PDB file of C-alpha atoms in Angstrom:
ATOM      1  CA  MET A   7     -24.204 -12.605  18.904  1.00  0.00           C
ATOM      2  CA  PHE A   8     -23.470 -13.264  15.607  1.00  0.00           C
ATOM      3  CA  GLU A   9     -20.164 -11.329  15.664  1.00  0.00           C
ATOM      4  CA  LYS A  10     -19.044 -13.338  18.381  1.00  0.00           C
ATOM      5  CA  ILE A  11     -19.998 -16.571  16.187  1.00  0.00           C
ATOM      6  CA  LYS A  12     -18.144 -14.478  13.626  1.00  0.00           C
ATOM      7  CA  ARG A  13     -14.866 -13.628  15.389  1.00  0.00           C
ATOM      8  CA  GLY A  14     -14.678 -17.111  16.948  1.00  0.00           C
ATOM      9  CA  TYR A  15     -14.858 -18.600  13.382  1.00  0.00           C
ATOM     10  CA  TRP A  16     -12.176 -16.354  12.217  1.00  0.00           C
ATOM     11  CA  PHE A  17     -10.382 -17.830  16.024  1.00  0.00           C
ATOM     12  CA  LEU A  18     -10.233 -21.274  14.799  1.00  0.00           C
ATOM     13  CA  ARG A  19      -9.346 -20.926  10.975  1.00  0.00           C
ATOM     14  CA  ALA A  20      -6.245 -19.000  12.342  1.00  0.00           C
ATOM     15  CA  LEU A  21      -5.054 -21.788  14.743  1.00  0.00           C
ATOM     16  CA  MET A  22      -5.354 -24.005  11.922  1.00  0.00           C
ATOM     17  CA  TYR A  23      -2.865 -21.966  10.330  1.00  0.00           C
ATOM     18  CA  LEU A  24      -0.328 -21.325  13.075  1.00  0.00           C
ATOM     19  CA  PRO A  25       2.101 -24.458  13.054  1.00  0.00           C
ATOM     20  CA  ILE A  26       2.090 -23.948   9.210  1.00  0.00           C
ATOM     21  CA  TYR A  27       2.400 -20.146   9.732  1.00  0.00           C
ATOM     22  CA  LYS A  28       5.222 -21.481  13.063  1.00  0.00           C
ATOM     23  CA  ILE A  29       7.347 -23.708  10.770  1.00  0.00           C
ATOM     24  CA  ARG A  30       7.563 -21.431   7.494  1.00  0.00           C
ATOM     25  CA  ASN A  31       8.377 -18.425   9.954  1.00  0.00           C
ATOM     26  CA  ARG A  32      11.432 -20.285  11.394  1.00  0.00           C
ATOM     27  CA  GLN A  33      13.243 -19.542   7.889  1.00  0.00           C
ATOM     28  CA  LYS A  34      15.926 -17.145   8.076  1.00  0.00           C
ATOM     29  CA  GLU A  35      16.702 -16.187   4.565  1.00  0.00           C
ATOM     30  CA  PHE A  36      14.372 -14.687   2.215  1.00  0.00           C
ATOM     31  CA  ARG A  37      14.988 -13.196  -1.543  1.00  0.00           C
ATOM     32  CA  TYR A  38      13.679  -9.791  -0.453  1.00  0.00           C
ATOM     33  CA  ASN A  39      13.278  -8.305   3.377  1.00  0.00           C
ATOM     34  CA  LEU A  40      10.302  -6.091   1.999  1.00  0.00           C
ATOM     35  CA  SER A  41       7.821  -6.402  -0.829  1.00  0.00           C
ATOM     36  CA  VAL A  42       4.897  -4.521  -1.798  1.00  0.00           C
ATOM     37  CA  ALA A  43       1.971  -6.026  -3.909  1.00  0.00           C
ATOM     38  CA  MET A  44      -0.435  -3.798  -5.926  1.00  0.00           C
ATOM     39  CA  THR A  45      -3.307  -3.525  -8.117  1.00  0.00           C
ATOM     40  CA  VAL A  46      -3.179  -1.657 -10.496  1.00  0.00           C
ATOM     41  CA  LYS A  47      -5.675   0.138 -13.462  1.00  0.00           C
ATOM     42  CA  ASP A  48      -4.585   2.755 -16.244  1.00  0.00           C
ATOM     43  CA  GLU A  49      -2.191   4.013 -13.505  1.00  0.00           C
ATOM     44  CA  GLY A  50       1.023   4.017 -15.474  1.00  0.00           C
ATOM     45  CA  LEU A  51       1.587   7.004 -15.694  1.00  0.00           C
ATOM     46  CA  TYR A  52       2.278   6.841 -12.092  1.00  0.00           C
ATOM     47  CA  LEU A  53       4.263   3.740 -11.529  1.00  0.00           C
ATOM     48  CA  GLN A  54       7.321   5.154 -11.989  1.00  0.00           C
ATOM     49  CA  GLU A  55       7.389   7.705  -9.188  1.00  0.00           C
ATOM     50  CA  PHE A  56       5.988   5.550  -7.337  1.00  0.00           C
ATOM     51  CA  ILE A  57       8.327   2.307  -7.666  1.00  0.00           C
ATOM     52  CA  GLU A  58      11.537   4.527  -6.883  1.00  0.00           C
ATOM     53  CA  TYR A  59      10.220   5.642  -4.763  1.00  0.00           C
ATOM     54  CA  HIS A  60       9.235   2.731  -2.289  1.00  0.00           C
ATOM     55  CA  LYS A  61      13.110   1.481  -3.697  1.00  0.00           C
ATOM     56  CA  MET A  62      14.333   4.262  -1.813  1.00  0.00           C
ATOM     57  CA  MET A  63      12.812   3.616   0.874  1.00  0.00           C
ATOM     58  CA  GLY A  64      13.933   0.176   1.307  1.00  0.00           C
ATOM     59  CA  VAL A  65      11.489  -2.008  -0.879  1.00  0.00           C
ATOM     60  CA  GLU A  66      12.814  -4.161  -3.011  1.00  0.00           C
ATOM     61  CA  HIS A  67      10.262  -6.347  -5.066  1.00  0.00           C
ATOM     62  CA  PHE A  68       6.690  -4.746  -6.092  1.00  0.00           C
ATOM     63  CA  TYR A  69       4.308  -7.736  -7.403  1.00  0.00           C
ATOM     64  CA  ILE A  70       2.004  -5.880  -9.616  1.00  0.00           C
ATOM     65  CA  TYR A  71      -1.000  -6.931 -11.427  1.00  0.00           C
ATOM     66  CA  ASN A  72      -2.940  -5.103 -14.418  1.00  0.00           C
ATOM     67  CA  ASN A  73      -6.745  -5.306 -13.149  1.00  0.00           C
ATOM     68  CA  ASN A  74      -8.795  -4.580 -16.580  1.00  0.00           C
ATOM     69  CA  GLY A  75      -6.311  -2.065 -17.317  1.00  0.00           C
ATOM     70  CA  THR A  76      -5.892  -0.398 -20.981  1.00  0.00           C
ATOM     71  CA  ASP A  77      -2.967   1.755 -20.848  1.00  0.00           C
ATOM     72  CA  ASN A  78       0.801   1.000 -21.471  1.00  0.00           C
ATOM     73  CA  THR A  79       1.482  -0.096 -18.089  1.00  0.00           C
ATOM     74  CA  ALA A  80       3.251  -3.309 -18.806  1.00  0.00           C
ATOM     75  CA  ASP A  81       6.076  -1.226 -21.303  1.00  0.00           C
ATOM     76  CA  ILE A  82       6.558   1.319 -18.767  1.00  0.00           C
ATOM     77  CA  LEU A  83       7.444  -1.824 -16.409  1.00  0.00           C
ATOM     78  CA  LYS A  84       9.736  -3.464 -18.600  1.00  0.00           C
ATOM     79  CA  PRO A  85      12.941  -1.716 -17.413  1.00  0.00           C
ATOM     80  CA  TYR A  86      11.887  -2.961 -13.970  1.00  0.00           C
ATOM     81  CA  MET A  87      10.838  -6.618 -14.982  1.00  0.00           C
ATOM     82  CA  ASP A  88      13.885  -6.759 -16.958  1.00  0.00           C
ATOM     83  CA  ALA A  89      15.900  -5.817 -13.587  1.00  0.00           C
ATOM     84  CA  ARG A  90      13.798  -8.391 -12.132  1.00  0.00           C
ATOM     85  CA  LEU A  91      12.154  -5.421  -9.011  1.00  0.00           C
ATOM     86  CA  VAL A  92       9.297  -6.141 -10.824  1.00  0.00           C
ATOM     87  CA  THR A  93       6.716  -9.299 -11.560  1.00  0.00           C
ATOM     88  CA  TYR A  94       4.081  -8.248 -12.812  1.00  0.00           C
ATOM     89  CA  GLN A  95       0.986 -10.594 -14.003  1.00  0.00           C
ATOM     90  CA  ASP A  96      -2.738  -9.724 -15.761  1.00  0.00           C
ATOM     91  CA  PHE A  97      -5.979 -10.418 -13.488  1.00  0.00           C
ATOM     92  CA  PRO A  98      -9.347  -9.802 -14.580  1.00  0.00           C
ATOM     93  CA  GLY A  99     -12.172  -9.577 -13.824  1.00  0.00           C
ATOM     94  CA  ILE A 100     -14.855  -7.277 -11.964  1.00  0.00           C
ATOM     95  CA  GLY A 101     -14.558  -7.168  -7.614  1.00  0.00           C
ATOM     96  CA  VAL A 102     -11.372  -9.345  -7.104  1.00  0.00           C
ATOM     97  CA  GLN A 103      -8.928  -7.339  -5.460  1.00  0.00           C
ATOM     98  CA  GLN A 104      -9.393  -9.335  -2.497  1.00  0.00           C
ATOM     99  CA  LYS A 105      -8.218 -12.704  -4.965  1.00  0.00           C
ATOM    100  CA  ILE A 106      -5.383 -10.691  -6.538  1.00  0.00           C
ATOM    101  CA  TYR A 107      -4.168 -10.215  -2.449  1.00  0.00           C
ATOM    102  CA  ALA A 108      -4.658 -13.403  -1.730  1.00  0.00           C
ATOM    103  CA  HIS A 109      -2.351 -14.834  -5.107  1.00  0.00           C
ATOM    104  CA  ALA A 110      -0.043 -12.842  -3.994  1.00  0.00           C
ATOM    105  CA  CYS A 111       0.125 -13.599  -0.440  1.00  0.00           C
ATOM    106  CA  LYS A 112       0.344 -17.770  -1.463  1.00  0.00           C
ATOM    107  CA  ARG A 113       3.076 -16.308  -4.623  1.00  0.00           C
ATOM    108  CA  CYS A 114       5.765 -14.965  -2.559  1.00  0.00           C
ATOM    109  CA  ARG A 115       4.821 -16.574   0.921  1.00  0.00           C
ATOM    110  CA  THR A 116       8.155 -18.026   0.723  1.00  0.00           C
ATOM    111  CA  GLU A 117      10.715 -14.961  -1.382  1.00  0.00           C
ATOM    112  CA  THR A 118       9.862 -12.130   0.902  1.00  0.00           C
ATOM    113  CA  LYS A 119       9.888 -11.795   4.597  1.00  0.00           C
ATOM    114  CA  TRP A 120       7.237  -8.546   4.936  1.00  0.00           C
ATOM    115  CA  LEU A 121       4.136  -7.437   2.123  1.00  0.00           C
ATOM    116  CA  ALA A 122       2.579  -4.333   2.066  1.00  0.00           C
ATOM    117  CA  ILE A 123      -0.574  -4.336   0.686  1.00  0.00           C
ATOM    118  CA  ILE A 124      -1.268  -0.751  -1.047  1.00  0.00           C
ATOM    119  CA  ASP A 125      -2.488   0.772  -4.180  1.00  0.00           C
ATOM    120  CA  ALA A 126      -0.230   3.045  -6.378  1.00  0.00           C
ATOM    121  CA  ASP A 127      -2.194   6.437  -4.348  1.00  0.00           C
ATOM    122  CA  GLU A 128      -0.245   5.355  -1.467  1.00  0.00           C
ATOM    123  CA  PHE A 129       3.506   6.313  -0.855  1.00  0.00           C
ATOM    124  CA  ILE A 130       4.621   4.966   2.960  1.00  0.00           C
ATOM    125  CA  LEU A 131       6.321   7.716   4.544  1.00  0.00           C
ATOM    126  CA  PRO A 132       8.365   6.556   7.956  1.00  0.00           C
ATOM    127  CA  LEU A 133       8.446   9.896  10.635  1.00  0.00           C
ATOM    128  CA  GLU A 134      11.165   8.547  12.712  1.00  0.00           C
ATOM    129  CA  HIS A 135      13.904   5.963  10.557  1.00  0.00           C
ATOM    130  CA  GLU A 136      15.338   6.548   6.917  1.00  0.00           C
ATOM    131  CA  ASN A 137      13.316   3.612   6.012  1.00  0.00           C
ATOM    132  CA  ILE A 138      10.669   0.963   6.208  1.00  0.00           C
ATOM    133  CA  PRO A 139      13.065  -1.486   6.949  1.00  0.00           C
ATOM    134  CA  GLU A 140      14.521  -0.015   9.937  1.00  0.00           C
ATOM    135  CA  PHE A 141      10.845   0.830  11.276  1.00  0.00           C
ATOM    136  CA  LEU A 142       9.740  -2.878  11.271  1.00  0.00           C
ATOM    137  CA  LYS A 143      12.781  -4.347  12.746  1.00  0.00           C
ATOM    138  CA  ASP A 144      10.889  -3.002  16.036  1.00  0.00           C
ATOM    139  CA  TYR A 145       8.243  -5.276  14.753  1.00  0.00           C
ATOM    140  CA  GLU A 146       9.645  -8.639  14.320  1.00  0.00           C
ATOM    141  CA  ASP A 147       6.553 -10.594  16.649  1.00  0.00           C
ATOM    142  CA  PHE A 148       3.964  -9.192  15.161  1.00  0.00           C
ATOM    143  CA  SER A 149       2.184 -10.139  11.578  1.00  0.00           C
ATOM    144  CA  GLN A 150       0.819  -7.436  10.574  1.00  0.00           C
ATOM    145  CA  ILE A 151       1.538  -3.897  11.281  1.00  0.00           C
ATOM    146  CA  CYS A 152      -1.072  -1.802  10.322  1.00  0.00           C
ATOM    147  CA  ILE A 153      -0.216   2.215   8.988  1.00  0.00           C
ATOM    148  CA  HIS A 154      -2.676   4.678   8.628  1.00  0.00           C
ATOM    149  CA  TRP A 155      -3.612   6.870   5.924  1.00  0.00           C
ATOM    150  CA  LEU A 156      -3.095  11.417   5.731  1.00  0.00           C
ATOM    151  CA  ARG A 157      -4.781  12.211   2.890  1.00  0.00           C
ATOM    152  CA  TYR A 158      -3.910  14.886   0.831  1.00  0.00           C
ATOM    153  CA  GLY A 159      -6.067  17.122  -1.507  1.00  0.00           C
ATOM    154  CA  SER A 160      -5.265  19.079  -4.811  1.00  0.00           C
ATOM    155  CA  SER A 161      -3.221  22.129  -3.106  1.00  0.00           C
ATOM    156  CA  GLY A 162      -5.086  23.819  -5.262  1.00  0.00           C
ATOM    157  CA  HIS A 163      -4.379  22.452  -8.714  1.00  0.00           C
ATOM    158  CA  LYS A 164      -7.452  22.343 -11.337  1.00  0.00           C
ATOM    159  CA  GLU A 165      -5.082  20.709 -14.090  1.00  0.00           C
ATOM    160  CA  LYS A 166      -2.311  17.896 -13.740  1.00  0.00           C
ATOM    161  CA  PRO A 167       0.870  19.920 -12.854  1.00  0.00           C
ATOM    162  CA  SER A 168       3.967  18.602 -14.687  1.00  0.00           C
ATOM    163  CA  GLY A 169       6.468  17.345 -11.763  1.00  0.00           C
ATOM    164  CA  LEU A 170       6.154  14.416  -9.529  1.00  0.00           C
ATOM    165  CA  VAL A 171       2.791  13.739  -7.259  1.00  0.00           C
ATOM    166  CA  VAL A 172       4.961  14.004  -4.103  1.00  0.00           C
ATOM    167  CA  GLU A 173       6.064  17.838  -4.883  1.00  0.00           C
ATOM    168  CA  ASN A 174       3.252  18.924  -6.175  1.00  0.00           C
ATOM    169  CA  PHE A 175       0.682  18.291  -3.397  1.00  0.00           C
ATOM    170  CA  THR A 176       1.419  18.946  -0.027  1.00  0.00           C
ATOM    171  CA  GLN A 177      -1.178  19.599   1.695  1.00  0.00           C
ATOM    172  CA  HIS A 178      -3.341  17.329   3.880  1.00  0.00           C
ATOM    173  CA  GLU A 179      -6.144  17.118   6.136  1.00  0.00           C
ATOM    174  CA  GLU A 180      -5.643  18.083   9.637  1.00  0.00           C
ATOM    175  CA  CYS A 181      -5.296  14.592  11.223  1.00  0.00           C
ATOM    176  CA  GLY A 182      -4.973  10.666  10.622  1.00  0.00           C
ATOM    177  CA  ASN A 183      -7.675   8.666   8.948  1.00  0.00           C
ATOM    178  CA  GLN A 184      -9.114   6.108  10.442  1.00  0.00           C
ATOM    179  CA  HIS A 185      -8.650   3.589   8.041  1.00  0.00           C
ATOM    180  CA  VAL A 186      -5.442   1.473   7.484  1.00  0.00           C
ATOM    181  CA  LYS A 187      -3.193  -0.331   4.948  1.00  0.00           C
ATOM    182  CA  SER A 188      -0.765  -2.634   6.033  1.00  0.00           C
ATOM    183  CA  ILE A 189       2.282  -4.111   6.017  1.00  0.00           C
ATOM    184  CA  VAL A 190       2.293  -9.029   7.083  1.00  0.00           C
ATOM    185  CA  ASN A 191       4.040 -11.252   6.988  1.00  0.00           C
ATOM    186  CA  PRO A 192       2.234 -13.345   4.036  1.00  0.00           C
ATOM    187  CA  ARG A 193       3.144 -16.711   5.978  1.00  0.00           C
ATOM    188  CA  ALA A 194       0.372 -15.654   8.542  1.00  0.00           C
ATOM    189  CA  VAL A 195      -1.893 -14.854   5.931  1.00  0.00           C
ATOM    190  CA  VAL A 196      -5.117 -16.813   6.415  1.00  0.00           C
ATOM    191  CA  LYS A 197      -7.851 -14.197   4.464  1.00  0.00           C
ATOM    192  CA  THR A 198      -7.374 -11.417   2.518  1.00  0.00           C
ATOM    193  CA  ARG A 199      -9.376  -7.952   3.273  1.00  0.00           C
ATOM    194  CA  ILE A 200      -8.924  -4.534   1.490  1.00  0.00           C
ATOM    195  CA  HIS A 201      -6.962  -2.620   4.109  1.00  0.00           C
ATOM    196  CA  TRP A 202      -6.632  -5.003   6.903  1.00  0.00           C
ATOM    197  CA  HIS A 203      -6.118  -8.932   6.293  1.00  0.00           C
ATOM    198  CA  GLU A 204      -6.961 -11.963   8.589  1.00  0.00           C
ATOM    199  CA  VAL A 205      -4.010 -13.132  10.109  1.00  0.00           C
ATOM    200  CA  SER A 206      -2.405 -15.619  13.104  1.00  0.00           C
ATOM    201  CA  GLY A 207      -0.752 -14.139  15.194  1.00  0.00           C
ATOM    202  CA  LYS A 208      -1.190 -10.128  16.518  1.00  0.00           C
ATOM    203  CA  SER A 209      -2.284  -7.252  14.316  1.00  0.00           C
ATOM    204  CA  VAL A 210      -0.651  -4.001  15.360  1.00  0.00           C
ATOM    205  CA  ASN A 211      -0.601  -0.217  14.818  1.00  0.00           C
ATOM    206  CA  GLU A 212       2.763   1.356  15.364  1.00  0.00           C
ATOM    207  CA  ASN A 213       1.941   1.925  19.008  1.00  0.00           C
ATOM    208  CA  LYS A 214       2.129  -1.700  19.038  1.00  0.00           C
ATOM    209  CA  ASP A 215      -1.887  -2.015  20.424  1.00  0.00           C
ATOM    210  CA  ARG A 216      -4.118  -4.275  18.779  1.00  0.00           C
ATOM    211  CA  VAL A 217      -5.739  -3.546  15.669  1.00  0.00           C
ATOM    212  CA  THR A 218      -8.526  -5.800  15.615  1.00  0.00           C
ATOM    213  CA  GLY A 219     -10.293  -4.740  11.899  1.00  0.00           C
ATOM    214  CA  PRO A 220      -9.907  -2.228   8.872  1.00  0.00           C
ATOM    215  CA  LYS A 221     -10.150   1.013  11.390  1.00  0.00           C
ATOM    216  CA  ASP A 222      -8.467   2.086  14.330  1.00  0.00           C
ATOM    217  CA  VAL A 223      -9.804   5.190  15.812  1.00  0.00           C
ATOM    218  CA  ARG A 224      -6.954   5.700  17.535  1.00  0.00           C
ATOM    219  CA  ALA A 225      -5.163   6.543  14.487  1.00  0.00           C
ATOM    220  CA  PRO A 226      -1.415   7.308  15.099  1.00  0.00           C
ATOM    221  CA  ILE A 227       0.321   8.861  12.072  1.00  0.00           C
ATOM    222  CA  SER A 228       4.057   9.829  14.642  1.00  0.00           C
ATOM    223  CA  LYS A 229       6.340   7.632  14.043  1.00  0.00           C
ATOM    224  CA  ILE A 230       5.308   6.497   9.927  1.00  0.00           C
ATOM    225  CA  ARG A 231       2.235   7.199   7.995  1.00  0.00           C
ATOM    226  CA  ILE A 232       0.695   6.403   3.963  1.00  0.00           C
ATOM    227  CA  ASN A 233       0.450   9.876   2.212  1.00  0.00           C
ATOM    228  CA  HIS A 234      -2.864   8.784   0.175  1.00  0.00           C
ATOM    229  CA  TYR A 235      -2.699  11.038  -2.581  1.00  0.00           C
ATOM    230  CA  LEU A 236      -6.573  10.218  -3.192  1.00  0.00           C
ATOM    231  CA  VAL A 237      -7.287  13.411  -5.580  1.00  0.00           C
ATOM    232  CA  LYS A 238      -4.897  15.179  -7.040  1.00  0.00           C
ATOM    233  CA  SER A 239      -5.721  18.026  -9.620  1.00  0.00           C
ATOM    234  CA  PHE A 240      -9.334  18.278 -10.331  1.00  0.00           C
ATOM    235  CA  GLU A 241      -8.466  17.083 -13.743  1.00  0.00           C
ATOM    236  CA  GLU A 242      -7.067  13.805 -12.433  1.00  0.00           C
ATOM    237  CA  CYS A 243      -9.646  12.904 -10.026  1.00  0.00           C
ATOM    238  CA  GLU A 244     -12.075  12.963 -12.760  1.00  0.00           C
ATOM    239  CA  ILE A 245     -10.094  10.615 -14.698  1.00  0.00           C
ATOM    240  CA  LYS A 246     -10.116   8.596 -11.650  1.00  0.00           C
ATOM    241  CA  ARG A 247     -13.805   9.335 -11.087  1.00  0.00           C
ATOM    242  CA  LEU A 248     -14.805   7.944 -14.505  1.00  0.00           C
ATOM    243  CA  ARG A 249     -12.176   5.325 -14.607  1.00  0.00           C
ATOM    244  CA  GLY A 250     -14.478   3.251 -11.684  1.00  0.00           C
ATOM    245  CA  ARG A 251     -13.852   1.383  -8.902  1.00  0.00           C
ATOM    246  CA  ASN A 252     -12.528  -2.499  -8.571  1.00  0.00           C
ATOM    247  CA  ASN A 253     -15.468  -3.538  -8.398  1.00  0.00           C
ATOM    248  CA  GLY A 254     -17.212  -1.646 -11.584  1.00  0.00           C
ATOM    249  CA  MET A 255     -19.034   1.883  -9.724  1.00  0.00           C
ATOM    250  CA  LEU A 256     -18.338   4.538 -10.568  1.00  0.00           C
ATOM    251  CA  ARG A 257     -17.334   7.227  -7.976  1.00  0.00           C
ATOM    252  CA  ASN A 258     -19.853   9.427  -6.677  1.00  0.00           C
ATOM    253  CA  ILE A 259     -19.911  13.020  -9.114  1.00  0.00           C
ATOM    254  CA  THR A 260     -19.391  15.097  -5.591  1.00  0.00           C
ATOM    255  CA  TYR A 261     -15.926  12.606  -4.673  1.00  0.00           C
ATOM    256  CA  PHE A 262     -13.612  15.356  -5.611  1.00  0.00           C
ATOM    257  CA  GLN A 263     -15.178  18.115  -3.349  1.00  0.00           C
ATOM    258  CA  TRP A 264     -15.710  15.959  -0.397  1.00  0.00           C
ATOM    259  CA  TYR A 265     -11.839  14.896  -0.329  1.00  0.00           C
ATOM    260  CA  ASP A 266      -9.887  17.537  -1.567  1.00  0.00           C
ATOM    261  CA  LYS A 267      -8.503  18.193   2.179  1.00  0.00           C
ATOM    262  CA  ASN A 268      -5.413  21.061   2.287  1.00  0.00           C
ATOM    263  CA  ASP A 269      -6.325  21.685   6.059  1.00  0.00           C
ATOM    264  CA  VAL A 270      -2.145  21.791   6.881  1.00  0.00           C
ATOM    265  CA  ALA A 271       0.553  22.252   4.799  1.00  0.00           C
ATOM    266  CA  ASP A 272       3.429  20.206   5.204  1.00  0.00           C
ATOM    267  CA  GLY A 273       6.990  20.062   3.635  1.00  0.00           C
ATOM    268  CA  ARG A 274       8.641  16.170   4.675  1.00  0.00           C
ATOM    269  CA  MET A 275       8.652  15.380   0.870  1.00  0.00           C
ATOM    270  CA  ALA A 276      10.705  18.364  -0.232  1.00  0.00           C
ATOM    271  CA  PRO A 277      13.966  16.517   0.330  1.00  0.00           C
ATOM    272  CA  HIS A 278      12.741  12.946  -0.622  1.00  0.00           C
ATOM    273  CA  ALA A 279      11.017  14.851  -3.946  1.00  0.00           C
ATOM    274  CA  GLU A 280      14.335  16.160  -4.587  1.00  0.00           C
ATOM    275  CA  ARG A 281      16.460  12.557  -3.782  1.00  0.00           C
ATOM    276  CA  LEU A 282      13.303  10.935  -6.072  1.00  0.00           C
ATOM    277  CA  LYS A 283      14.279  13.467  -9.074  1.00  0.00           C
ATOM    278  CA  LYS A 284      17.618  12.160  -9.255  1.00  0.00           C
ATOM    279  CA  LEU A 285      16.727   8.768  -8.907  1.00  0.00           C
ATOM    280  CA  ILE A 286      14.213   9.314 -11.986  1.00  0.00           C
ATOM    281  CA  THR A 287      16.675  10.719 -14.199  1.00  0.00           C
ATOM    282  CA  TRP A 288      19.682   8.508 -13.730  1.00  0.00           C
ATOM    283  CA  ARG A 289      17.168   5.603 -14.519  1.00  0.00           C
ATOM    284  CA  ASN A 290      15.825   6.719 -17.653  1.00  0.00           C
ATOM    285  CA  LYS A 291      19.449   7.690 -18.960  1.00  0.00           C
ATOM    286  CA  GLY A 292      19.870   3.380 -18.391  1.00  0.00           C
ATOM    287  CA  GLY A 293      20.759   3.308 -14.708  1.00  0.00           C
ATOM    288  CA  ALA A 294      20.242  -0.647 -14.064  1.00  0.00           C
TER     289      ALA A 294
END
């Protein structure tokens, strides 16, 4: 009974936003076609690879929020801020991830057509298209496209290897994970969550099947997926575990053993890794 009342509440709340969504969706031109919003905490070491990879995949802007981080993230991002590729903001607090996403959606609703809300260890990989915007062309009538994880393990690395994440970690779990992350129309967002968001309009997976929550048991990953490098090497995983979650809690000591999935060797990222290394070298030599 409670679940029916809850669903009814969100349906009515979505209806309140529907006229606004329709009006704002008439806008034909946006500054950006596709942007990324993300929360980071002491992940500066990985941000250049993340940004250059997603730029290569068609992302035009990044809204990056530093949540209680103490590393040199701002220094690493400065060239991207100077080039107007990154909008950076400190956003302190415990358990404020949903507030950050709400802030990002409100901030960019007139700036970007699509907004991918993901983490620094999540790399969106289109499998049937050259880039993410090409994939999105077939989903113009939807408010949220839900993409499934494929969780990657350590590939046997105990210590942090040199080189890129996408070239060092090539083994993953056998099937797509039920959890989703999403690309949303920010004008349609009614309430932000962590994985999946309440929207005015329809949320679908890659097959255009309706998705009604943060998990979808069908877990299709034939057209697009998120490579989730959640543990990396044992050394990196321990640093991540001790850094703590966004809610201030530490991850369990068995986190690495539980999520170190190396069932399938996969070379799909190898061509992207070669292009990515060239782009990073060019950028570090002063490319704008």
